[in-house]
Amino acid sequence: MTDADALRERALTTLTTARDRTTLLTSCVDDPELTAQHSPLMSPLVWDLAHIGNQEELWLLRNVAGREAMRPEIDGLYDAFEHPRAERPKLPLLPPEEARRYAAEVRGRVTDLLESTAFHGTRLTEAGFAFGMIAQHEQQHDETMLITHQLRTGPQALTAPDPDPAPLHTGPAEVLVPGGPFTMGTSDEPWALDNERPAHIREVASFRIDTAPVTCGAYREFIEDGGYRTERWWAPAGWDHIRAHSIDAPLFWRRDGNQWLRRRFGVTEVVPSDEPVVHVSWYEADAYARWAGRRLPTEAEWEKAARHDPTSGRSMRYPWGDADPAPEHANLGQRHLRPAPAGSYPAGESPLGVRQLIGDVWEWTASDFLPYPGFRAFPYKEYSEVFFGSEHKVLRGGSFAVDEVACRGTFRNWDYPIRRQIFSGFRTARSAEGL
């Protein structure tokens, strides 16, 4: 098999995997559920469906192949920057069946295009970047649609097996990450997005980081100790926010007598003590860390814990090495609809012994979303550049809702510090001065 054949096969596989997931997420409910807006924070599912097709047409058929627009009159409807999510239900969107046909017709033409594409000559085609970008884009919207499924009310529409029970983790609760330089970001990962680039050297002082993400059981101790009623744990804006919105627990939790229940994809269940806590905002994560006498790790600390191999001194693609993720490494790809118990996936731990850095829950970091030194927007500034600044906090590592194509040791996510509908958790850290 030639390099071009291998790229063609990888592109087709990742695009097909994404479309199979899109089909699952949009076929498990009826049309009224697809056209409804289940939260003002989210688009109707039918908008995501047609937007996926429109972006694929824009970048692969128009930009790569140089073809005329199939339906130029709908471009504005599916421009994410032209219409805020709360306004999208009022737009003359394609109805579900028409949206499906449009996305399918685009995919058919893209499949034909793949047969004749030369994976060189332009930055978009080099190493199949544009095809990888579109596969990542669709998977990111699949995650968004899964969030919408969690927000919707009504009976369960999605099912998946639970993760295998994990043996009780008996190792240390935290790991020492030695200080010194390491390589952050990437310049040679073919499908890495612009905000992951370029690779550069960062100096990080010694620190200690949790071996696993903070669990629901540990977070419940924060609640029971009056964490939501004690102002000193909270950043001022966070305190104002939880007071204004009467927030006293993670999203989807409710107290029932002496226990906590949560709603998860249409099912009400007892909050599991051993799972990583999910659906918490940056403000909640930060407050917990202060209460615990710790702090959130910086983005550089998180990446060093995830990628740095102290033996070789190099940065790996993933905590376990350079191999693509396998089921024994991480909880990814919507194989399960919940995080695995804390301490799971020993095969996926980093050389220093940190677990679950990839998959399960997105992890809030202390850092603002900022460009790396030498950053250049590509292929459009609206992907990353317009979000840089102090308004957004960085999340790292992916979640159970993230596909492997959109999750790397260098992958960066970002959101407002108030956001809780996302599959967000965290782990804590502390400085290790004098080591």
Coordinates of C-alpha atoms in Angstrom, one line a residue:
M1 CA 0.0 0.0 0.0
T2 CA 1.4 3.4 -1.0
D3 CA 1.4 6.4 1.4
A4 CA -1.4 7.9 -0.6
D5 CA -3.5 4.7 -0.4
A6 CA -2.9 4.7 3.4
L7 CA -4.0 8.3 3.7
R8 CA -7.0 7.7 1.5
E9 CA -8.0 4.7 3.7
R10 CA -7.5 6.7 6.9
A11 CA -9.5 9.6 5.6
L12 CA -12.4 7.4 4.5
T13 CA -12.4 5.4 7.8
T14 CA -12.5 8.5 10.0
L15 CA -15.2 10.2 7.8
T16 CA -17.3 7.0 7.9
T17 CA -16.9 6.6 11.6
A18 CA -18.1 10.2 12.1
R19 CA -21.1 9.8 9.8
D20 CA -22.1 6.5 11.5
R21 CA -22.2 8.4 14.8
T22 CA -24.1 11.3 13.4
T23 CA -26.7 8.9 12.0
L24 CA -27.1 7.3 15.4
L25 CA -27.5 10.6 17.2
T26 CA -30.1 11.8 14.7
S27 CA -32.1 8.6 14.1
C28 CA -32.8 7.7 17.7
V29 CA -35.4 10.4 18.1
D30 CA -38.4 11.5 15.9
D31 CA -38.5 14.6 13.8
P32 CA -40.1 16.9 16.4
E33 CA -37.2 16.1 18.7
L34 CA -34.7 17.0 15.9
T35 CA -36.3 20.3 15.2
A36 CA -36.9 21.3 18.8
Q37 CA -34.4 23.4 20.8
H38 CA -33.8 21.5 24.0
S39 CA -31.7 24.3 25.6
P40 CA -30.9 27.9 24.5
L41 CA -27.2 26.9 24.9
M42 CA -27.6 24.4 22.0
S43 CA -28.7 24.3 18.4
P44 CA -31.6 22.0 17.3
L45 CA -30.1 18.7 16.3
V46 CA -31.3 19.2 12.7
W47 CA -29.1 22.4 12.5
D48 CA -26.0 20.4 13.5
L49 CA -26.9 17.8 10.9
A50 CA -27.1 20.2 7.9
H51 CA -24.2 22.3 9.3
I52 CA -22.0 19.2 9.2
G53 CA -22.9 18.7 5.5
N54 CA -22.4 22.3 4.7
Q55 CA -18.9 22.5 6.2
E56 CA -17.9 19.3 4.4
E57 CA -19.1 20.8 1.1
L58 CA -17.4 24.1 1.8
W59 CA -14.0 22.7 2.6
L60 CA -13.7 19.5 0.6
L61 CA -15.8 20.1 -2.5
R62 CA -15.3 23.8 -2.9
N63 CA -11.9 24.6 -1.4
V64 CA -10.1 21.3 -2.2
A65 CA -11.9 20.3 -5.4
G66 CA -12.7 23.8 -6.7
R67 CA -16.4 23.0 -7.4
E68 CA -19.4 25.3 -7.5
A69 CA -21.6 25.5 -4.4
M70 CA -24.3 23.0 -4.4
R71 CA -26.8 25.1 -2.4
P72 CA -25.3 28.6 -1.9
E73 CA -28.6 29.9 -0.5
I74 CA -28.2 27.9 2.7
D75 CA -24.6 29.0 3.5
G76 CA -25.7 31.8 5.8
L77 CA -28.2 29.6 7.7
Y78 CA -25.4 27.2 8.7
D79 CA -22.7 29.8 9.4
A80 CA -22.0 29.4 13.1
F81 CA -20.8 32.9 13.5
E82 CA -23.7 34.5 11.7
H83 CA -26.5 33.2 14.0
P84 CA -26.2 32.5 17.7
R85 CA -27.5 29.2 18.9
A86 CA -30.5 30.7 20.7
E87 CA -31.7 32.2 17.3
R88 CA -31.3 29.1 15.1
P89 CA -34.7 27.6 15.7
K90 CA -36.3 30.6 14.1
L91 CA -34.3 30.2 10.9
P92 CA -35.8 28.5 7.7
L93 CA -33.7 25.4 8.3
L94 CA -33.8 22.3 6.1
P95 CA -36.3 19.8 7.5
P96 CA -34.8 16.6 8.8
E97 CA -35.2 14.4 5.7
E98 CA -33.9 17.2 3.4
A99 CA -31.0 17.8 5.7
R100 CA -30.2 14.0 5.6
R101 CA -30.3 14.0 1.8
Y102 CA -28.1 17.0 1.5
A103 CA -25.4 15.6 3.9
A104 CA -25.6 12.2 2.1
E105 CA -25.2 13.8 -1.3
V106 CA -22.2 15.8 -0.1
R107 CA -20.6 12.7 1.4
G108 CA -21.1 10.7 -1.9
R109 CA -19.3 13.4 -3.8
V110 CA -16.5 13.6 -1.2
T111 CA -16.1 9.8 -1.4
D112 CA -15.6 10.1 -5.1
L113 CA -13.2 13.0 -4.6
L114 CA -11.0 10.9 -2.3
E115 CA -10.2 8.5 -5.2
S116 CA -8.5 11.3 -7.2
T117 CA -7.1 13.6 -4.5
A118 CA -3.3 14.0 -4.4
F119 CA -2.3 14.5 -0.8
H120 CA 0.3 17.2 -1.5
G121 CA 0.6 20.5 -3.2
T122 CA -1.3 22.7 -0.8
R123 CA -1.5 23.1 2.9
L124 CA -5.1 21.9 2.8
T125 CA -4.3 18.7 0.9
E126 CA -0.9 17.9 2.5
A127 CA -1.2 14.6 4.4
G128 CA -5.0 14.7 3.9
F129 CA -5.3 17.6 6.4
A130 CA -8.6 18.9 5.0
F131 CA -10.2 15.5 5.3
G132 CA -8.9 15.1 8.8
M133 CA -10.2 18.6 9.7
I134 CA -13.7 17.7 8.5
A135 CA -13.7 14.4 10.3
Q136 CA -12.7 16.2 13.5
H137 CA -15.3 18.9 12.8
E138 CA -18.1 16.3 12.5
Q139 CA -17.0 14.4 15.6
Q140 CA -17.0 17.7 17.5
H141 CA -20.6 18.3 16.5
D142 CA -21.4 14.7 17.4
E143 CA -20.2 15.5 20.9
T144 CA -22.3 18.7 20.8
M145 CA -25.3 16.6 19.8
L146 CA -24.6 14.2 22.6
I147 CA -24.7 17.1 25.0
T148 CA -28.1 18.1 23.5
H149 CA -29.3 14.5 24.2
Q150 CA -28.2 14.9 27.8
L151 CA -30.1 18.2 28.1
R152 CA -33.3 17.0 26.5
T153 CA -36.1 15.7 28.7
G154 CA -38.1 12.6 28.1
P155 CA -37.4 8.9 27.9
Q156 CA -34.0 7.4 27.2
A157 CA -33.1 7.5 23.5
L158 CA -29.5 6.3 23.6
T159 CA -28.0 3.2 25.2
A160 CA -24.4 1.8 25.5
P161 CA -22.7 -0.7 27.8
D162 CA -21.2 0.6 31.0
P163 CA -17.4 0.6 31.3
D164 CA -15.9 -2.5 32.8
P165 CA -15.6 -2.3 36.6
A166 CA -12.1 -1.1 37.5
P167 CA -10.0 -2.8 40.2
L168 CA -9.6 -0.5 43.2
H169 CA -6.6 1.7 42.5
T170 CA -4.2 1.3 45.4
G171 CA -1.4 3.4 44.1
P172 CA -0.5 7.0 45.3
A173 CA -3.2 9.6 45.1
E174 CA -0.8 12.1 43.5
V175 CA 2.3 11.9 41.3
L176 CA 5.4 14.1 41.3
V177 CA 6.2 15.7 37.9
P178 CA 9.9 16.9 38.0
G179 CA 10.6 20.4 37.0
G180 CA 12.5 21.3 33.8
P181 CA 11.8 22.0 30.1
F182 CA 9.6 20.0 27.8
T183 CA 8.3 20.3 24.3
M184 CA 4.7 21.5 24.3
G185 CA 2.4 21.5 21.2
T186 CA 3.3 20.0 17.9
S187 CA 4.7 20.9 14.5
D188 CA 4.5 17.5 12.9
E189 CA 1.2 15.9 13.8
P190 CA -0.4 15.9 10.4
W191 CA -4.0 16.6 11.4
A192 CA -3.3 18.8 14.4
L193 CA -5.3 22.1 14.4
D194 CA -3.8 25.6 14.4
N195 CA -4.0 26.2 18.1
E196 CA -1.9 23.1 18.8
R197 CA 1.0 24.5 16.8
P198 CA 3.9 25.1 16.8
A199 CA 6.0 22.9 19.1
H200 CA 7.9 25.0 21.5
I201 CA 9.9 24.6 24.7
R202 CA 8.2 25.3 28.1
E203 CA 9.9 25.4 31.4
V204 CA 7.7 24.0 34.2
A205 CA 8.6 23.9 37.9
S206 CA 8.2 20.7 39.9
F207 CA 4.6 20.0 40.8
R208 CA 2.3 17.2 42.1
I209 CA -0.8 16.2 40.2
D210 CA -3.7 13.9 41.1
T211 CA -3.3 10.4 39.8
A212 CA -6.9 10.3 38.6
P213 CA -9.7 12.9 38.1
V214 CA -11.6 14.1 41.2
T215 CA -14.5 11.7 41.9
C216 CA -18.1 12.3 42.6
G217 CA -17.6 11.0 46.1
A218 CA -14.8 13.5 46.8
Y219 CA -16.8 16.3 45.3
R220 CA -19.8 15.4 47.5
E221 CA -17.5 16.0 50.5
F222 CA -17.0 19.5 49.3
I223 CA -20.8 20.0 49.0
E224 CA -21.5 18.6 52.4
D225 CA -18.8 20.8 54.0
G226 CA -20.7 23.8 52.8
G227 CA -18.6 24.4 49.7
Y228 CA -21.4 26.2 47.8
R229 CA -22.2 28.4 50.9
T230 CA -18.6 29.5 51.7
E231 CA -17.5 32.6 49.7
R232 CA -13.8 32.3 50.4
W233 CA -13.4 29.3 48.2
W234 CA -14.8 31.0 45.1
A235 CA -13.4 33.4 42.6
P236 CA -15.5 36.6 42.9
A237 CA -17.2 36.1 39.5
G238 CA -17.9 32.5 40.3
W239 CA -19.5 33.4 43.7
D240 CA -21.7 35.9 42.0
H241 CA -22.7 33.4 39.4
I242 CA -23.6 30.5 41.7
R243 CA -25.6 32.9 43.9
A244 CA -27.4 34.5 41.0
H245 CA -28.4 31.1 39.6
S246 CA -28.9 29.2 42.9
I247 CA -26.3 26.6 42.0
D248 CA -25.6 24.2 44.9
A249 CA -24.3 21.0 43.1
P250 CA -23.1 19.8 39.7
L251 CA -25.6 20.1 36.8
F252 CA -28.2 17.3 36.7
W253 CA -27.7 16.4 40.4
R254 CA -30.5 16.6 43.0
R255 CA -30.6 15.7 46.6
D256 CA -33.1 12.9 47.6
G257 CA -33.1 12.5 51.4
N258 CA -29.6 11.4 52.4
Q259 CA -28.4 10.6 48.9
W260 CA -27.7 12.4 45.6
L261 CA -29.3 11.4 42.4
R262 CA -28.5 12.5 38.9
R263 CA -30.2 12.4 35.5
R264 CA -28.0 10.8 32.7
F265 CA -29.4 10.5 29.2
G266 CA -33.0 10.1 30.4
V267 CA -32.2 7.8 33.3
T268 CA -32.2 8.8 37.0
E269 CA -29.6 7.0 39.1
V270 CA -27.7 7.3 42.3
V271 CA -24.6 9.4 41.9
P272 CA -21.7 6.9 41.7
S273 CA -19.0 7.7 44.2
D274 CA -16.1 6.3 42.3
E275 CA -16.7 8.0 38.9
P276 CA -15.0 11.3 38.0
V277 CA -17.3 14.2 38.6
V278 CA -18.8 15.6 35.4
H279 CA -20.8 18.7 34.4
V280 CA -19.0 21.1 36.6
S281 CA -17.9 24.6 35.6
W282 CA -14.4 26.0 35.9
Y283 CA -15.6 28.1 38.8
E284 CA -16.8 24.9 40.6
A285 CA -13.5 23.1 39.8
D286 CA -11.5 26.1 41.0
A287 CA -13.5 26.4 44.3
Y288 CA -13.1 22.6 45.0
A289 CA -9.4 22.9 44.5
R290 CA -9.1 25.8 46.9
W291 CA -11.2 24.0 49.5
A292 CA -8.9 20.9 49.1
G293 CA -5.8 23.1 49.7
R294 CA -4.8 22.7 46.1
R295 CA -5.2 24.3 42.7
L296 CA -6.0 23.5 39.1
P297 CA -3.0 22.6 37.0
T298 CA -1.9 25.0 34.3
E299 CA -2.3 23.9 30.8
A300 CA 1.5 23.4 30.5
E301 CA 1.6 21.3 33.6
W302 CA -1.3 19.1 32.3
E303 CA 0.5 18.5 29.0
K304 CA 3.8 17.8 30.7
A305 CA 2.1 15.2 32.9
A306 CA 0.4 13.7 29.9
R307 CA 3.2 13.7 27.3
H308 CA 6.6 14.0 28.9
D309 CA 8.8 10.9 29.1
P310 CA 11.5 11.5 31.7
T311 CA 13.6 8.6 30.5
S312 CA 13.9 9.8 26.9
G313 CA 13.2 13.4 27.5
R314 CA 10.8 13.6 24.6
S315 CA 7.1 14.4 24.4
M316 CA 4.9 11.6 23.2
R317 CA 1.7 11.8 21.2
Y318 CA -0.3 10.2 24.1
P319 CA 0.4 9.3 27.7
W320 CA 1.0 5.7 26.8
G321 CA 3.2 6.4 23.8
D322 CA 2.8 7.2 20.1
A323 CA 0.3 4.5 19.2
D324 CA -3.3 5.5 18.3
P325 CA -5.8 5.0 21.1
A326 CA -7.1 1.5 21.7
P327 CA -10.0 0.4 24.0
E328 CA -7.6 -0.6 26.7
H329 CA -6.0 2.9 26.7
A330 CA -9.0 5.3 27.2
N331 CA -12.7 5.8 27.4
L332 CA -13.4 7.5 24.0
G333 CA -15.8 7.5 21.1
Q334 CA -19.1 7.2 22.9
R335 CA -18.5 3.5 23.5
H336 CA -19.9 4.2 26.9
L337 CA -22.3 7.0 28.0
R338 CA -20.4 7.7 31.3
P339 CA -16.9 8.1 32.7
A340 CA -15.2 4.9 33.8
P341 CA -14.3 4.6 37.6
A342 CA -11.4 6.7 38.7
G343 CA -8.1 4.7 38.4
S344 CA -9.2 2.8 35.3
Y345 CA -7.2 2.1 32.2
P346 CA -3.7 1.3 33.7
A347 CA -2.6 0.6 30.1
G348 CA -3.2 4.2 29.3
E349 CA -1.2 5.8 32.2
S350 CA 1.7 8.2 31.6
P351 CA 5.3 7.2 32.2
L352 CA 5.0 9.0 35.6
G353 CA 1.9 7.0 36.5
V354 CA -0.9 9.5 35.9
R355 CA -4.1 7.8 34.7
Q356 CA -7.1 8.8 32.6
L357 CA -5.5 11.9 31.2
I358 CA -7.2 11.0 27.9
G359 CA -11.0 10.3 27.7
D360 CA -13.6 10.1 30.5
V361 CA -14.0 13.8 31.2
W362 CA -12.6 17.0 29.8
E363 CA -10.3 18.5 32.5
W364 CA -10.4 22.2 33.3
T365 CA -7.0 23.8 33.6
A366 CA -6.1 27.1 35.3
S367 CA -5.0 28.7 32.0
D368 CA -6.7 31.2 29.7
F369 CA -7.0 30.1 26.0
L370 CA -4.0 31.9 24.4
P371 CA -1.9 31.3 21.2
Y372 CA 1.4 29.6 21.3
P373 CA 4.5 31.5 20.3
G374 CA 4.6 31.6 16.6
F375 CA 0.9 30.8 16.1
R376 CA -0.5 31.2 12.7
A377 CA -4.3 30.9 12.0
F378 CA -5.1 28.1 9.5
P379 CA -7.2 27.6 7.5
Y380 CA -9.5 30.3 9.0
K381 CA -9.1 32.6 12.0
E382 CA -12.6 31.8 13.3
Y383 CA -11.5 28.3 14.4
S384 CA -9.2 29.5 17.2
E385 CA -8.0 33.1 16.9
V386 CA -11.2 34.9 17.6
F387 CA -11.5 33.0 20.9
F388 CA -8.1 33.8 22.3
G389 CA -8.1 35.9 25.5
S390 CA -9.1 35.7 29.2
E391 CA -12.8 35.0 28.6
H392 CA -12.2 31.3 27.8
K393 CA -10.5 28.7 30.0
V394 CA -8.6 25.7 28.5
L395 CA -9.8 22.1 28.9
R396 CA -7.6 19.2 28.0
G397 CA -7.8 15.4 27.5
G398 CA -11.2 14.7 25.9
S399 CA -14.1 12.8 27.4
F400 CA -16.1 9.6 26.8
A401 CA -18.0 11.7 24.2
V402 CA -14.8 12.5 22.1
D403 CA -13.6 10.4 19.2
E404 CA -10.0 9.6 19.0
V405 CA -9.6 11.6 15.8
A406 CA -10.4 14.7 17.8
C407 CA -8.3 13.9 20.8
R408 CA -4.5 14.0 21.2
G409 CA -2.0 14.8 23.9
T410 CA -1.8 18.3 22.2
F411 CA -5.5 18.8 21.6
R412 CA -6.9 22.0 23.2
N413 CA -10.5 22.7 24.0
W414 CA -11.9 25.9 25.5
D415 CA -15.1 27.3 27.0
Y416 CA -16.5 30.0 29.2
P417 CA -15.8 29.3 32.9
I418 CA -19.6 29.2 33.7
R419 CA -20.2 26.3 31.3
R420 CA -21.5 23.1 32.9
Q421 CA -23.5 21.3 30.1
I422 CA -20.2 20.0 28.6
F423 CA -18.7 16.8 29.8
S424 CA -16.2 18.6 32.0
G425 CA -14.4 17.4 35.2
F426 CA -11.0 18.2 36.6
R427 CA -8.0 17.0 38.6
T428 CA -6.0 19.1 41.1
A429 CA -2.4 19.9 41.5
R430 CA 0.0 21.6 44.0
S431 CA 3.4 23.1 43.7
A432 CA 6.4 21.1 44.9
E433 CA 8.9 23.9 45.8
G434 CA 12.4 22.8 46.7
L435 CA 12.3 19.6 44.6

